[in-house]
JSON list of C-alpha atoms in Angstrom, two decimals:
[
{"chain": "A", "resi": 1, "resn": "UNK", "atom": "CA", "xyz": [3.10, 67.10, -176.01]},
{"chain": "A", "resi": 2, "resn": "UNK", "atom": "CA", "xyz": [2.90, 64.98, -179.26]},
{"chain": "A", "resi": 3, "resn": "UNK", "atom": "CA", "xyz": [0.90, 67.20, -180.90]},
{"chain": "A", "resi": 4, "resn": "UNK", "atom": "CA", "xyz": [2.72, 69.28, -183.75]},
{"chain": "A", "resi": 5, "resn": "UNK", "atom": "CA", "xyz": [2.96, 73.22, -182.89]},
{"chain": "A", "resi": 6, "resn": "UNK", "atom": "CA", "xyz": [1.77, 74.85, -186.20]},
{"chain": "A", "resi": 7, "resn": "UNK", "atom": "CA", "xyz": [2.98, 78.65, -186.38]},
{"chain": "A", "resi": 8, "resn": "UNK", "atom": "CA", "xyz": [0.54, 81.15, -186.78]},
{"chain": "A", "resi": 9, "resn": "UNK", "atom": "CA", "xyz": [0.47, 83.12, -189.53]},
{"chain": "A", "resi": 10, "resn": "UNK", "atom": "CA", "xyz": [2.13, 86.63, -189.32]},
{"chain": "A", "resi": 11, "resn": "UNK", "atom": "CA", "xyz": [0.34, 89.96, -189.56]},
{"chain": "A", "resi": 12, "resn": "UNK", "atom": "CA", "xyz": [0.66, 92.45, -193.02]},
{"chain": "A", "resi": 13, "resn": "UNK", "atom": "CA", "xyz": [2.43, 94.46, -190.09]},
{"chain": "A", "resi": 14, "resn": "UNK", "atom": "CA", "xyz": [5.20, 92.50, -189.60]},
{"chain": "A", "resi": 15, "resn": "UNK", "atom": "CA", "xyz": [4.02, 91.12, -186.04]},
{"chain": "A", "resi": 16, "resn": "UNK", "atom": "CA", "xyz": [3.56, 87.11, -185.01]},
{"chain": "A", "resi": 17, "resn": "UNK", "atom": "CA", "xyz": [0.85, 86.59, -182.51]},
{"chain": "A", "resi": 18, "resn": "UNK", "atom": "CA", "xyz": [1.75, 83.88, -180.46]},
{"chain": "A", "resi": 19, "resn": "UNK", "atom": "CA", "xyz": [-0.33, 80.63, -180.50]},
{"chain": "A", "resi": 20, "resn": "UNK", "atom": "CA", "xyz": [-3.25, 79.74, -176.97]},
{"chain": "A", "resi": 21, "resn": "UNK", "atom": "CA", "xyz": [-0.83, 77.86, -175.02]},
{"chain": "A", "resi": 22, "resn": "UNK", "atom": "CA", "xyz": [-2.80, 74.55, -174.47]},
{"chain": "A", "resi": 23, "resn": "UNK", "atom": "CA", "xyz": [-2.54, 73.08, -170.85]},
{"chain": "A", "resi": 24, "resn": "UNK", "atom": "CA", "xyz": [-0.89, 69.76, -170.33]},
{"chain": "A", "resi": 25, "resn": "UNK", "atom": "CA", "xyz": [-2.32, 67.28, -168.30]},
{"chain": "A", "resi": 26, "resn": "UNK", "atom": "CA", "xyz": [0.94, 65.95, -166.08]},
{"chain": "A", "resi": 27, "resn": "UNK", "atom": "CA", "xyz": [0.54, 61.85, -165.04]},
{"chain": "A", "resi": 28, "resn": "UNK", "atom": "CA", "xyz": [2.41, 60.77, -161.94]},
{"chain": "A", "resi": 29, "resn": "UNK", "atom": "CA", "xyz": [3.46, 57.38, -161.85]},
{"chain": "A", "resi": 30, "resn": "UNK", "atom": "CA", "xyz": [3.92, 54.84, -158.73]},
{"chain": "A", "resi": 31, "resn": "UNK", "atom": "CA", "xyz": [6.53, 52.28, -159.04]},
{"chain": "A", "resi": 32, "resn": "UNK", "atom": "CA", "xyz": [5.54, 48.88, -158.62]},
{"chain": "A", "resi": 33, "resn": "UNK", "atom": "CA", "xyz": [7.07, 47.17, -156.14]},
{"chain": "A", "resi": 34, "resn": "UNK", "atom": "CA", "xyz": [8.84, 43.97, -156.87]},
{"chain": "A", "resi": 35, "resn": "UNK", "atom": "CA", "xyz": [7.58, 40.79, -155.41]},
{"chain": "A", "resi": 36, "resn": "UNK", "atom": "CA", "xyz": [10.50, 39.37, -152.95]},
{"chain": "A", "resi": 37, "resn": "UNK", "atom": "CA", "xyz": [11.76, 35.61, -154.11]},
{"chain": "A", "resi": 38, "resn": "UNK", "atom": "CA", "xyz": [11.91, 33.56, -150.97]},
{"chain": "A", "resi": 39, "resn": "UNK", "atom": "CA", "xyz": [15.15, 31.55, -150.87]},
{"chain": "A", "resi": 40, "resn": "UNK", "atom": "CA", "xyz": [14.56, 27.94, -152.06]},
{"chain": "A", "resi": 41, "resn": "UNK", "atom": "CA", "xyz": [15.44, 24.81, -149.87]},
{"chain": "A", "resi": 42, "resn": "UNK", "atom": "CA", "xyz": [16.08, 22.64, -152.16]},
{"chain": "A", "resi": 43, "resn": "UNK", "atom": "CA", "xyz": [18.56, 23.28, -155.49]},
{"chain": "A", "resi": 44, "resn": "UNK", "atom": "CA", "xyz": [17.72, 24.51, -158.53]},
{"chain": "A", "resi": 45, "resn": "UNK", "atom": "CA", "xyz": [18.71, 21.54, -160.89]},
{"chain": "A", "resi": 46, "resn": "UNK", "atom": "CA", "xyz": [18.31, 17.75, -159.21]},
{"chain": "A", "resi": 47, "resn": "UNK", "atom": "CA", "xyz": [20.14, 14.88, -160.93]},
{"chain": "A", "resi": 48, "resn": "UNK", "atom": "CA", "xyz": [18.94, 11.46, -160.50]},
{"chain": "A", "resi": 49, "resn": "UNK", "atom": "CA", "xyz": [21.09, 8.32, -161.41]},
{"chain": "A", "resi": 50, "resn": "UNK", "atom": "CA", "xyz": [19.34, 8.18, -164.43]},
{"chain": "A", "resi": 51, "resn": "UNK", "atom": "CA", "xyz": [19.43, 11.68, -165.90]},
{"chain": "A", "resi": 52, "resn": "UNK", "atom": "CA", "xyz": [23.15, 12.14, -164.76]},
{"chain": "A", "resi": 53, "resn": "UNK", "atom": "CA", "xyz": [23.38, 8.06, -167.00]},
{"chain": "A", "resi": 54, "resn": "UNK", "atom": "CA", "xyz": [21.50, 9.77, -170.04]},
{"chain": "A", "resi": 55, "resn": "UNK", "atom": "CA", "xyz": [23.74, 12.84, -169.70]},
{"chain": "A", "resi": 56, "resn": "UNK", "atom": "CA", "xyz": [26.79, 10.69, -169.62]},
{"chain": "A", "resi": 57, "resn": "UNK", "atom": "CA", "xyz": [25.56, 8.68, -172.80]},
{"chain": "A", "resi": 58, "resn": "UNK", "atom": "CA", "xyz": [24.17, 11.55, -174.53]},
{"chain": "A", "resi": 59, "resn": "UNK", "atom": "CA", "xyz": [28.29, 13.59, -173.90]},
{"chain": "A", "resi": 60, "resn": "UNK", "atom": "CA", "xyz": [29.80, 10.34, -175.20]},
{"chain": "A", "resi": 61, "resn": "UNK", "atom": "CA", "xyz": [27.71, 9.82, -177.89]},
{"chain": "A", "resi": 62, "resn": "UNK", "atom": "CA", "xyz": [27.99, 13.77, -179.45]},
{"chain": "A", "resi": 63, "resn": "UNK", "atom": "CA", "xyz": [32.02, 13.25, -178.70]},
{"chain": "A", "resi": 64, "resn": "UNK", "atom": "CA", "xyz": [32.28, 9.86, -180.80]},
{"chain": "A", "resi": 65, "resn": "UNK", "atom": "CA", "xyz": [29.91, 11.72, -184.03]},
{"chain": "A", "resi": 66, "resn": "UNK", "atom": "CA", "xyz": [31.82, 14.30, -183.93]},
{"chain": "A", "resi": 67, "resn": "UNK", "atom": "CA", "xyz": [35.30, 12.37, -183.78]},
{"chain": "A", "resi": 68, "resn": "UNK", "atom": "CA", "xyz": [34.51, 10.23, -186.11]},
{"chain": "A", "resi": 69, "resn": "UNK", "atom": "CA", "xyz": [32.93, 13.53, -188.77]},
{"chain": "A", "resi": 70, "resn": "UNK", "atom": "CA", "xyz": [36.77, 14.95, -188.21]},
{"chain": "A", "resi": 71, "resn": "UNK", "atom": "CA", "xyz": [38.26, 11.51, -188.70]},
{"chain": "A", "resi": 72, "resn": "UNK", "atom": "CA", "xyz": [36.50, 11.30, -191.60]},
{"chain": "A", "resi": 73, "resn": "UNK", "atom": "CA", "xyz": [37.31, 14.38, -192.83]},
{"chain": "A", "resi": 74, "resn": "UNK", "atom": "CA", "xyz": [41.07, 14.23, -192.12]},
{"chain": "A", "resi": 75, "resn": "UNK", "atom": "CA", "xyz": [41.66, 10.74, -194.22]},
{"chain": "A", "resi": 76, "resn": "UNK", "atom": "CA", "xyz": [39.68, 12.38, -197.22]},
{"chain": "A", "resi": 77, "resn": "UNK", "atom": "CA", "xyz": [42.23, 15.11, -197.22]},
{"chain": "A", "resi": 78, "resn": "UNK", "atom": "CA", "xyz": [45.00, 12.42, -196.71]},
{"chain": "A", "resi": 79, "resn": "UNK", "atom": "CA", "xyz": [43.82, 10.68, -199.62]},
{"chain": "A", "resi": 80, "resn": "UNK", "atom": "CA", "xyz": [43.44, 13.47, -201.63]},
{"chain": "A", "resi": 81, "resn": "UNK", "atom": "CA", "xyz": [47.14, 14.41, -201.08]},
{"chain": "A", "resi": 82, "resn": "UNK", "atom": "CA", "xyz": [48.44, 10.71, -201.68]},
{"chain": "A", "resi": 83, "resn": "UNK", "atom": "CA", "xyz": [46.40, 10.63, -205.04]},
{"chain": "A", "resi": 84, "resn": "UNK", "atom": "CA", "xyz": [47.62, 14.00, -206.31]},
{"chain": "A", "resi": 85, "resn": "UNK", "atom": "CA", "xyz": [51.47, 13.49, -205.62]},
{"chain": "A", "resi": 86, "resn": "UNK", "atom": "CA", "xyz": [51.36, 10.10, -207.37]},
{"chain": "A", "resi": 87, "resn": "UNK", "atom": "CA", "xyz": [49.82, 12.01, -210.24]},
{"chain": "A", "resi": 88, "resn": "UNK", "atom": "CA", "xyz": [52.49, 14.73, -210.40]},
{"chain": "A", "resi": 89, "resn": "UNK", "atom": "CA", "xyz": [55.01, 11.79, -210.23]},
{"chain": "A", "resi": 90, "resn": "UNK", "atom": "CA", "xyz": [53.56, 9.83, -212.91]},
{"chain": "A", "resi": 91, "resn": "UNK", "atom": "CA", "xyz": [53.53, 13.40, -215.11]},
{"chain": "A", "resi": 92, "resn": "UNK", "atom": "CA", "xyz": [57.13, 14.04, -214.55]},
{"chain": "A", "resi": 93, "resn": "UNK", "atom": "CA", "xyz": [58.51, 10.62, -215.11]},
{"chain": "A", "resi": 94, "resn": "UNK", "atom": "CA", "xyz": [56.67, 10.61, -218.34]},
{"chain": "A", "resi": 95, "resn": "UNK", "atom": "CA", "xyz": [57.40, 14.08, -219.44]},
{"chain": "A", "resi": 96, "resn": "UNK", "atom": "CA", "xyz": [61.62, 12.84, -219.00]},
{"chain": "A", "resi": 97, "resn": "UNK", "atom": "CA", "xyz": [60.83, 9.93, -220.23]},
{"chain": "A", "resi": 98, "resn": "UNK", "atom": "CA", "xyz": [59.46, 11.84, -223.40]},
{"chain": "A", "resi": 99, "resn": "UNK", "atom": "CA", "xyz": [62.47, 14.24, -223.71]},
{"chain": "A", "resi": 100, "resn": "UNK", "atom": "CA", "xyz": [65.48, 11.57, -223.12]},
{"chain": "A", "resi": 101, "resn": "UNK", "atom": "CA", "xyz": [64.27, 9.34, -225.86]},
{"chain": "A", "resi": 102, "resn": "UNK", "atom": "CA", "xyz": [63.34, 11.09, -228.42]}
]
């Protein structure tokens, strides 16, 4: 099957003899069966006091990072904003100051 079919060479006459035709073995498979999960009794995921406490600490402690990363984030664009109007407003007052009195 994976083999490649080289053709045969034709004949001064014109004619193609045909290649042996080589038998192929045929393979029948069985499916498996799959193995049948017995239902569990008991669930799949049990919480104690203290892993439901840890999950509780570990959910507030991601919230309050990440709060406090956007917090952070937020005032250095505030600041940022302040610091460059007060800039354009120092420019301008200087630049009429410049052309009134000159």
């Amino acid at each position: 099957m994976f083999r490649p079919k080289v053709p045969t060479n034709p004949t001064p006459t014109g004619l193609v003899t045909p290649s042996a035709v080589e038998p192929i073995a045929t393979v029948q498979h069985t499916p498996l069966l799959a193995p049948v999960a017995q239902p569990s009794t008991r669930p799949a995921v049990q919480l104690t006091p203290g892993t439901a406490l840890a999950l509780v600490g570990g959910g507030t402690a991601v919230v309050l990072v990440v709060g406090a990363v956007l917090v952070s984030m937020l005032l250095a664009v505030a600041i940022s904003g302040v610091s460059v109007a007060v800039c354009a407003v120092v420019l301008r007052s200087l630049l009429a100051h410049g052309r009134t009195h000159r």
